mmCIF file with all atom_site columns, C-alpha atoms in Angstrom:
data_model
loop_
_atom_site.group_PDB
_atom_site.id
_atom_site.type_symbol
_atom_site.label_atom_id
_atom_site.label_alt_id
_atom_site.label_comp_id
_atom_site.label_asym_id
_atom_site.label_entity_id
_atom_site.label_seq_id
_atom_site.pdbx_PDB_ins_code
_atom_site.Cartn_x
_atom_site.Cartn_y
_atom_site.Cartn_z
_atom_site.occupancy
_atom_site.B_iso_or_equiv
_atom_site.pdbx_formal_charge
_atom_site.auth_seq_id
_atom_site.auth_comp_id
_atom_site.auth_asym_id
_atom_site.auth_atom_id
_atom_site.pdbx_PDB_model_num
ATOM 1   C CA . GLY A 1 1   ? 134.165 91.801  95.949  1.00 0.00 ? 709 GLY A CA 1
ATOM 2   C CA . CYS A 1 2   ? 131.511 90.237  98.097  1.00 0.00 ? 710 CYS A CA 1
ATOM 3   C CA . TRP A 1 3   ? 130.666 93.535  99.864  1.00 0.00 ? 711 TRP A CA 1
ATOM 4   C CA . VAL A 1 4   ? 129.427 94.966  96.584  1.00 0.00 ? 712 VAL A CA 1
ATOM 5   C CA . GLU A 1 5   ? 126.942 92.098  96.262  1.00 0.00 ? 713 GLU A CA 1
ATOM 6   C CA . ILE A 1 6   ? 125.675 92.644  99.809  1.00 0.00 ? 714 ILE A CA 1
ATOM 7   C CA . LEU A 1 7   ? 125.132 96.358  99.161  1.00 0.00 ? 715 LEU A CA 1
ATOM 8   C CA . LYS A 1 8   ? 123.278 95.852  95.875  1.00 0.00 ? 716 LYS A CA 1
ATOM 9   C CA . LYS A 1 9   ? 119.552 96.457  96.172  1.00 0.00 ? 717 LYS A CA 1
ATOM 10  C CA . THR A 1 10  ? 117.119 94.039  94.605  1.00 0.00 ? 718 THR A CA 1
ATOM 11  C CA . VAL A 1 11  ? 114.462 95.096  92.117  1.00 0.00 ? 719 VAL A CA 1
ATOM 12  C CA . LEU A 1 12  ? 111.408 93.309  90.773  1.00 0.00 ? 720 LEU A CA 1
ATOM 13  C CA . VAL A 1 13  ? 110.372 93.872  87.167  1.00 0.00 ? 721 VAL A CA 1
ATOM 14  C CA . THR A 1 14  ? 106.878 92.645  86.345  1.00 0.00 ? 722 THR A CA 1
ATOM 15  C CA . GLY A 1 15  ? 106.481 91.889  82.673  1.00 0.00 ? 723 GLY A CA 1
ATOM 16  C CA . GLY A 1 16  ? 110.170 91.003  82.566  1.00 0.00 ? 724 GLY A CA 1
ATOM 17  C CA . GLY A 1 17  ? 109.595 88.753  79.561  1.00 0.00 ? 725 GLY A CA 1
ATOM 18  C CA . GLY A 1 18  ? 108.142 91.487  77.360  1.00 0.00 ? 726 GLY A CA 1
ATOM 19  C CA . PHE A 1 19  ? 110.017 93.711  74.943  1.00 0.00 ? 727 PHE A CA 1
ATOM 20  C CA . LEU A 1 20  ? 110.469 96.653  77.336  1.00 0.00 ? 728 LEU A CA 1
ATOM 21  C CA . GLY A 1 21  ? 110.797 94.420  80.382  1.00 0.00 ? 729 GLY A CA 1
ATOM 22  C CA . ARG A 1 22  ? 113.672 92.397  78.952  1.00 0.00 ? 730 ARG A CA 1
ATOM 23  C CA . HIS A 1 23  ? 115.592 95.524  77.994  1.00 0.00 ? 731 HIS A CA 1
ATOM 24  C CA . LEU A 1 24  ? 114.953 97.144  81.372  1.00 0.00 ? 732 LEU A CA 1
ATOM 25  C CA . CYS A 1 25  ? 116.080 94.003  83.224  1.00 0.00 ? 733 CYS A CA 1
ATOM 26  C CA . GLN A 1 26  ? 119.296 93.866  81.234  1.00 0.00 ? 734 GLN A CA 1
ATOM 27  C CA . ALA A 1 27  ? 120.017 97.564  81.868  1.00 0.00 ? 735 ALA A CA 1
ATOM 28  C CA . LEU A 1 28  ? 119.262 97.295  85.593  1.00 0.00 ? 736 LEU A CA 1
ATOM 29  C CA . ALA A 1 29  ? 121.368 94.145  86.003  1.00 0.00 ? 737 ALA A CA 1
ATOM 30  C CA . ASN A 1 30  ? 124.517 96.279  85.869  1.00 0.00 ? 738 ASN A CA 1
ATOM 31  C CA . GLU A 1 31  ? 123.625 98.032  89.134  1.00 0.00 ? 739 GLU A CA 1
ATOM 32  C CA . TYR A 1 32  ? 121.013 95.880  90.868  1.00 0.00 ? 740 TYR A CA 1
ATOM 33  C CA . LYS A 1 33  ? 120.099 92.303  91.572  1.00 0.00 ? 741 LYS A CA 1
ATOM 34  C CA . VAL A 1 34  ? 117.093 91.865  89.244  1.00 0.00 ? 742 VAL A CA 1
ATOM 35  C CA . ILE A 1 35  ? 114.139 89.514  89.596  1.00 0.00 ? 743 ILE A CA 1
ATOM 36  C CA . ALA A 1 36  ? 111.951 89.358  86.474  1.00 0.00 ? 744 ALA A CA 1
ATOM 37  C CA . LEU A 1 37  ? 108.368 88.174  86.929  1.00 0.00 ? 745 LEU A CA 1
ATOM 38  C CA . VAL A 1 38  ? 107.144 86.494  83.739  1.00 0.00 ? 746 VAL A CA 1
ATOM 39  C CA . ARG A 1 39  ? 104.076 84.458  82.795  1.00 0.00 ? 747 ARG A CA 1
ATOM 40  C CA . ASN A 1 40  ? 106.060 81.697  81.115  1.00 0.00 ? 748 ASN A CA 1
ATOM 41  C CA . VAL A 1 41  ? 109.847 81.538  81.465  1.00 0.00 ? 749 VAL A CA 1
ATOM 42  C CA . ALA A 1 42  ? 110.328 78.946  78.699  1.00 0.00 ? 750 ALA A CA 1
ATOM 43  C CA . ALA A 1 43  ? 108.191 80.834  76.187  1.00 0.00 ? 751 ALA A CA 1
ATOM 44  C CA . CYS A 1 44  ? 109.908 84.156  76.897  1.00 0.00 ? 752 CYS A CA 1
ATOM 45  C CA . PHE A 1 45  ? 113.511 83.069  77.023  1.00 0.00 ? 753 PHE A CA 1
ATOM 46  C CA . GLY A 1 46  ? 113.990 79.491  75.827  1.00 0.00 ? 754 GLY A CA 1
ATOM 47  C CA . GLY A 1 47  ? 117.677 78.780  76.369  1.00 0.00 ? 755 GLY A CA 1
ATOM 48  C CA . GLU A 1 48  ? 118.676 82.456  76.300  1.00 0.00 ? 756 GLU A CA 1
ATOM 49  C CA . SER A 1 49  ? 121.338 83.443  78.824  1.00 0.00 ? 757 SER A CA 1
ATOM 50  C CA . VAL A 1 50  ? 120.567 86.526  80.938  1.00 0.00 ? 758 VAL A CA 1
ATOM 51  C CA . ASP A 1 51  ? 122.207 88.339  83.861  1.00 0.00 ? 759 ASP A CA 1
ATOM 52  C CA . TYR A 1 52  ? 119.159 88.282  86.106  1.00 0.00 ? 760 TYR A CA 1
ATOM 53  C CA . ASP A 1 53  ? 116.737 85.845  87.750  1.00 0.00 ? 761 ASP A CA 1
ATOM 54  C CA . ARG A 1 54  ? 113.458 84.932  86.071  1.00 0.00 ? 762 ARG A CA 1
ATOM 55  C CA . CYS A 1 55  ? 110.497 83.808  88.147  1.00 0.00 ? 763 CYS A CA 1
ATOM 56  C CA . GLN A 1 56  ? 107.268 82.485  86.767  1.00 0.00 ? 764 GLN A CA 1
ATOM 57  C CA . GLY A 1 57  ? 103.984 83.888  88.054  1.00 0.00 ? 765 GLY A CA 1
ATOM 58  C CA . ASP A 1 58  ? 100.680 85.534  87.268  1.00 0.00 ? 766 ASP A CA 1
ATOM 59  C CA . ILE A 1 59  ? 100.512 89.297  87.745  1.00 0.00 ? 767 ILE A CA 1
ATOM 60  C CA . THR A 1 60  ? 97.030  88.995  89.273  1.00 0.00 ? 768 THR A CA 1
ATOM 61  C CA . ASP A 1 61  ? 98.345  86.708  92.047  1.00 0.00 ? 769 ASP A CA 1
ATOM 62  C CA . ALA A 1 62  ? 99.117  89.097  94.934  1.00 0.00 ? 770 ALA A CA 1
ATOM 63  C CA . SER A 1 63  ? 100.335 86.186  97.092  1.00 0.00 ? 771 SER A CA 1
ATOM 64  C CA . ARG A 1 64  ? 102.978 85.228  94.511  1.00 0.00 ? 772 ARG A CA 1
ATOM 65  C CA . ILE A 1 65  ? 104.146 88.819  94.248  1.00 0.00 ? 773 ILE A CA 1
ATOM 66  C CA . GLU A 1 66  ? 104.229 89.121  98.025  1.00 0.00 ? 774 GLU A CA 1
ATOM 67  C CA . GLU A 1 67  ? 106.298 85.933  98.192  1.00 0.00 ? 775 GLU A CA 1
ATOM 68  C CA . LEU A 1 68  ? 108.832 87.359  95.712  1.00 0.00 ? 776 LEU A CA 1
ATOM 69  C CA . LEU A 1 69  ? 109.016 90.661  97.612  1.00 0.00 ? 777 LEU A CA 1
ATOM 70  C CA . VAL A 1 70  ? 109.740 88.908  100.910 1.00 0.00 ? 778 VAL A CA 1
ATOM 71  C CA . GLN A 1 71  ? 112.087 86.170  99.666  1.00 0.00 ? 779 GLN A CA 1
ATOM 72  C CA . ASN A 1 72  ? 114.225 88.603  97.685  1.00 0.00 ? 780 ASN A CA 1
ATOM 73  C CA . GLU A 1 73  ? 113.998 91.665  99.961  1.00 0.00 ? 781 GLU A CA 1
ATOM 74  C CA . ILE A 1 74  ? 112.820 93.762  97.003  1.00 0.00 ? 782 ILE A CA 1
ATOM 75  C CA . LYS A 1 75  ? 113.449 97.507  97.365  1.00 0.00 ? 783 LYS A CA 1
ATOM 76  C CA . PHE A 1 76  ? 112.148 98.751  93.985  1.00 0.00 ? 784 PHE A CA 1
ATOM 77  C CA . VAL A 1 77  ? 109.336 97.485  91.775  1.00 0.00 ? 785 VAL A CA 1
ATOM 78  C CA . PHE A 1 78  ? 109.055 98.293  88.078  1.00 0.00 ? 786 PHE A CA 1
ATOM 79  C CA . HIS A 1 79  ? 105.515 97.351  87.047  1.00 0.00 ? 787 HIS A CA 1
ATOM 80  C CA . LEU A 1 80  ? 105.508 96.815  83.277  1.00 0.00 ? 788 LEU A CA 1
ATOM 81  C CA . ALA A 1 81  ? 103.275 93.735  83.026  1.00 0.00 ? 789 ALA A CA 1
ATOM 82  C CA . ALA A 1 82  ? 100.246 94.537  80.901  1.00 0.00 ? 790 ALA A CA 1
ATOM 83  C CA . ARG A 1 83  ? 98.076  93.568  77.999  1.00 0.00 ? 791 ARG A CA 1
ATOM 84  C CA . SER A 1 84  ? 99.551  96.019  75.549  1.00 0.00 ? 792 SER A CA 1
ATOM 85  C CA . ILE A 1 85  ? 98.195  95.031  72.140  1.00 0.00 ? 793 ILE A CA 1
ATOM 86  C CA . VAL A 1 86  ? 95.073  97.095  71.418  1.00 0.00 ? 794 VAL A CA 1
ATOM 87  C CA . ARG A 1 87  ? 93.476  94.450  69.180  1.00 0.00 ? 795 ARG A CA 1
ATOM 88  C CA . ASP A 1 88  ? 94.049  91.716  71.791  1.00 0.00 ? 796 ASP A CA 1
ATOM 89  C CA . CYS A 1 89  ? 92.332  93.885  74.402  1.00 0.00 ? 797 CYS A CA 1
ATOM 90  C CA . ASP A 1 90  ? 89.336  94.360  72.094  1.00 0.00 ? 798 ASP A CA 1
ATOM 91  C CA . LEU A 1 91  ? 89.117  90.588  71.593  1.00 0.00 ? 799 LEU A CA 1
ATOM 92  C CA . ASP A 1 92  ? 89.433  89.838  75.332  1.00 0.00 ? 800 ASP A CA 1
ATOM 93  C CA . PRO A 1 93  ? 88.171  92.833  77.345  1.00 0.00 ? 801 PRO A CA 1
ATOM 94  C CA . LEU A 1 94  ? 87.910  90.896  80.607  1.00 0.00 ? 802 LEU A CA 1
ATOM 95  C CA . GLY A 1 95  ? 91.514  89.720  80.235  1.00 0.00 ? 803 GLY A CA 1
ATOM 96  C CA . ALA A 1 96  ? 92.628  93.304  79.591  1.00 0.00 ? 804 ALA A CA 1
ATOM 97  C CA . PHE A 1 97  ? 90.887  94.584  82.716  1.00 0.00 ? 805 PHE A CA 1
ATOM 98  C CA . GLN A 1 98  ? 92.173  91.670  84.813  1.00 0.00 ? 806 GLN A CA 1
ATOM 99  C CA . THR A 1 99  ? 95.775  92.071  83.714  1.00 0.00 ? 807 THR A CA 1
ATOM 100 C CA . ASN A 1 100 ? 95.984  95.858  83.551  1.00 0.00 ? 808 ASN A CA 1
ATOM 101 C CA . GLY A 1 101 ? 93.638  96.674  86.441  1.00 0.00 ? 809 GLY A CA 1
ATOM 102 C CA . ILE A 1 102 ? 93.689  93.744  88.867  1.00 0.00 ? 810 ILE A CA 1
ATOM 103 C CA . GLY A 1 103 ? 97.352  93.073  88.024  1.00 0.00 ? 811 GLY A CA 1
ATOM 104 C CA . THR A 1 104 ? 98.289  96.597  89.080  1.00 0.00 ? 812 THR A CA 1
ATOM 105 C CA . ALA A 1 105 ? 96.173  96.327  92.243  1.00 0.00 ? 813 ALA A CA 1
ATOM 106 C CA . SER A 1 106 ? 97.815  92.969  93.046  1.00 0.00 ? 814 SER A CA 1
ATOM 107 C CA . VAL A 1 107 ? 101.316 94.434  92.790  1.00 0.00 ? 815 VAL A CA 1
ATOM 108 C CA . LEU A 1 108 ? 100.449 97.434  94.922  1.00 0.00 ? 816 LEU A CA 1
ATOM 109 C CA . GLU A 1 109 ? 98.517  95.373  97.466  1.00 0.00 ? 817 GLU A CA 1
ATOM 110 C CA . ALA A 1 110 ? 101.557 93.112  97.910  1.00 0.00 ? 818 ALA A CA 1
ATOM 111 C CA . VAL A 1 111 ? 103.774 96.185  98.333  1.00 0.00 ? 819 VAL A CA 1
ATOM 112 C CA . ARG A 1 112 ? 101.338 97.631  100.883 1.00 0.00 ? 820 ARG A CA 1
ATOM 113 C CA . ARG A 1 113 ? 101.127 94.427  102.922 1.00 0.00 ? 821 ARG A CA 1
ATOM 114 C CA . ILE A 1 114 ? 104.877 93.830  102.996 1.00 0.00 ? 822 ILE A CA 1
ATOM 115 C CA . GLY A 1 115 ? 106.130 97.395  103.452 1.00 0.00 ? 823 GLY A CA 1
ATOM 116 C CA . GLY A 1 116 ? 109.763 98.370  103.044 1.00 0.00 ? 824 GLY A CA 1
ATOM 117 C CA . VAL A 1 117 ? 109.646 98.915  99.284  1.00 0.00 ? 825 VAL A CA 1
ATOM 118 C CA . GLU A 1 118 ? 111.408 102.214 98.535  1.00 0.00 ? 826 GLU A CA 1
ATOM 119 C CA . GLY A 1 119 ? 109.790 102.933 95.185  1.00 0.00 ? 827 GLY A CA 1
ATOM 120 C CA . VAL A 1 120 ? 107.236 101.632 92.704  1.00 0.00 ? 828 VAL A CA 1
ATOM 121 C CA . PHE A 1 121 ? 107.434 102.618 89.039  1.00 0.00 ? 829 PHE A CA 1
ATOM 122 C CA . VAL A 1 122 ? 104.218 102.042 87.093  1.00 0.00 ? 830 VAL A CA 1
ATOM 123 C CA . LEU A 1 123 ? 104.257 102.139 83.304  1.00 0.00 ? 831 LEU A CA 1
ATOM 124 C CA . GLU A 1 124 ? 101.213 103.854 81.859  1.00 0.00 ? 832 GLU A CA 1
ATOM 125 C CA . SER A 1 125 ? 100.367 104.718 78.264  1.00 0.00 ? 833 SER A CA 1
ATOM 126 C CA . ASP A 1 126 ? 99.527  107.857 76.351  1.00 0.00 ? 834 ASP A CA 1
ATOM 127 C CA . LYS A 1 127 ? 96.478  105.885 75.219  1.00 0.00 ? 835 LYS A CA 1
ATOM 128 C CA . SER A 1 128 ? 94.993  106.323 78.704  1.00 0.00 ? 836 SER A CA 1
ATOM 129 C CA . TYR A 1 129 ? 94.168  109.903 77.684  1.00 0.00 ? 837 TYR A CA 1
ATOM 130 C CA . GLY A 1 130 ? 91.868  108.598 74.962  1.00 0.00 ? 838 GLY A CA 1
ATOM 131 C CA . SER A 1 131 ? 90.591  111.037 72.332  1.00 0.00 ? 839 SER A CA 1
ATOM 132 C CA . VAL A 1 132 ? 91.303  114.622 73.300  1.00 0.00 ? 840 VAL A CA 1
ATOM 133 C CA . PRO A 1 133 ? 91.108  117.800 71.180  1.00 0.00 ? 841 PRO A CA 1
ATOM 134 C CA . ASP A 1 134 ? 94.297  118.804 69.373  1.00 0.00 ? 842 ASP A CA 1
ATOM 135 C CA . LYS A 1 135 ? 94.611  121.912 71.543  1.00 0.00 ? 843 LYS A CA 1
ATOM 136 C CA . PHE A 1 136 ? 95.484  119.602 74.461  1.00 0.00 ? 844 PHE A CA 1
ATOM 137 C CA . LEU A 1 137 ? 98.343  117.922 72.588  1.00 0.00 ? 845 LEU A CA 1
ATOM 138 C CA . PRO A 1 138 ? 100.984 117.023 73.471  1.00 0.00 ? 846 PRO A CA 1
ATOM 139 C CA . TYR A 1 139 ? 99.545  115.190 76.455  1.00 0.00 ? 847 TYR A CA 1
ATOM 140 C CA . CYS A 1 140 ? 100.189 116.617 79.914  1.00 0.00 ? 848 CYS A CA 1
ATOM 141 C CA . GLU A 1 141 ? 99.676  114.723 83.153  1.00 0.00 ? 849 GLU A CA 1
ATOM 142 C CA . ASP A 1 142 ? 97.145  117.312 84.295  1.00 0.00 ? 850 ASP A CA 1
ATOM 143 C CA . GLY A 1 143 ? 95.400  117.483 80.912  1.00 0.00 ? 851 GLY A CA 1
ATOM 144 C CA . PRO A 1 144 ? 91.924  116.172 80.097  1.00 0.00 ? 852 PRO A CA 1
ATOM 145 C CA . VAL A 1 145 ? 91.291  112.453 79.737  1.00 0.00 ? 853 VAL A CA 1
ATOM 146 C CA . ASN A 1 146 ? 88.649  110.721 77.670  1.00 0.00 ? 854 ASN A CA 1
ATOM 147 C CA . PRO A 1 147 ? 89.401  106.994 77.486  1.00 0.00 ? 855 PRO A CA 1
ATOM 148 C CA . GLU A 1 148 ? 86.715  105.137 75.530  1.00 0.00 ? 856 GLU A CA 1
ATOM 149 C CA . ARG A 1 149 ? 88.163  101.959 74.010  1.00 0.00 ? 857 ARG A CA 1
ATOM 150 C CA . ILE A 1 150 ? 88.979  98.845  76.064  1.00 0.00 ? 858 ILE A CA 1
ATOM 151 C CA . TYR A 1 151 ? 92.762  99.312  75.970  1.00 0.00 ? 859 TYR A CA 1
ATOM 152 C CA . GLU A 1 152 ? 92.487  103.037 76.764  1.00 0.00 ? 860 GLU A CA 1
ATOM 153 C CA . VAL A 1 153 ? 90.237  102.418 79.761  1.00 0.00 ? 861 VAL A CA 1
ATOM 154 C CA . SER A 1 154 ? 92.359  99.514  81.021  1.00 0.00 ? 862 SER A CA 1
ATOM 155 C CA . LYS A 1 155 ? 95.492  101.702 80.977  1.00 0.00 ? 863 LYS A CA 1
ATOM 156 C CA . PHE A 1 156 ? 93.617  104.617 82.572  1.00 0.00 ? 864 PHE A CA 1
ATOM 157 C CA . ILE A 1 157 ? 92.577  102.219 85.341  1.00 0.00 ? 865 ILE A CA 1
ATOM 158 C CA . THR A 1 158 ? 96.231  101.196 85.771  1.00 0.00 ? 866 THR A CA 1
ATOM 159 C CA . GLY A 1 159 ? 97.189  104.795 86.532  1.00 0.00 ? 867 GLY A CA 1
ATOM 160 C CA . ALA A 1 160 ? 94.147  105.482 88.694  1.00 0.00 ? 868 ALA A CA 1
ATOM 161 C CA . ILE A 1 161 ? 94.778  102.406 90.842  1.00 0.00 ? 869 ILE A CA 1
ATOM 162 C CA . ALA A 1 162 ? 98.454  103.311 91.213  1.00 0.00 ? 870 ALA A CA 1
ATOM 163 C CA . ARG A 1 163 ? 97.660  106.878 92.256  1.00 0.00 ? 871 ARG A CA 1
ATOM 164 C CA . SER A 1 164 ? 94.995  105.722 94.730  1.00 0.00 ? 872 SER A CA 1
ATOM 165 C CA . TYR A 1 165 ? 97.431  103.319 96.445  1.00 0.00 ? 873 TYR A CA 1
ATOM 166 C CA . SER A 1 166 ? 100.114 105.986 96.553  1.00 0.00 ? 874 SER A CA 1
ATOM 167 C CA . ILE A 1 167 ? 97.797  108.547 98.153  1.00 0.00 ? 875 ILE A CA 1
ATOM 168 C CA . THR A 1 168 ? 95.909  106.198 100.475 1.00 0.00 ? 876 THR A CA 1
ATOM 169 C CA . PHE A 1 169 ? 98.875  104.128 101.692 1.00 0.00 ? 877 PHE A CA 1
ATOM 170 C CA . ASP A 1 170 ? 101.787 106.539 101.120 1.00 0.00 ? 878 ASP A CA 1
ATOM 171 C CA . ILE A 1 171 ? 103.465 104.215 98.633  1.00 0.00 ? 879 ILE A CA 1
ATOM 172 C CA . PRO A 1 172 ? 106.309 106.020 96.831  1.00 0.00 ? 880 PRO A CA 1
ATOM 173 C CA . LEU A 1 173 ? 105.142 106.034 93.199  1.00 0.00 ? 881 LEU A CA 1
ATOM 174 C CA . VAL A 1 174 ? 106.580 107.160 89.896  1.00 0.00 ? 882 VAL A CA 1
#
């Protein structure tokens, strides 16, 4: 009954309107109260019925993320928001770096300032390894990296920022 609702932990999914984000939100909604951060609720969902809350906001707005963390007592953050289309990143490099780099820093800065978040999951990409010799395939987390293209570098930055916040501020990161 009502005790189950009280015991449920709340999670924030950034990029909750994207392909992966929508599926993750739906899967998590069975066990958690889910808040999905999306750029444009109407464009992502229209009249679609979902089992989780959708909140509009910009991933680069640390204050908005902080507000969501506090208001909803968020315990876990799944950071999926990103510019993920390689061609779009090539056409708008600044946008790619703002979304993938500053967006990640904004999420982690909000988590740092608020405290109390039990885990942050950051979605990276195999593209952050860039072009590596075949002898280093399949990719390994401790393998060489050589990002060169805009998308590759923007996703490499995502991981580097996440790791730096985890190490510097002891933020639990996956």
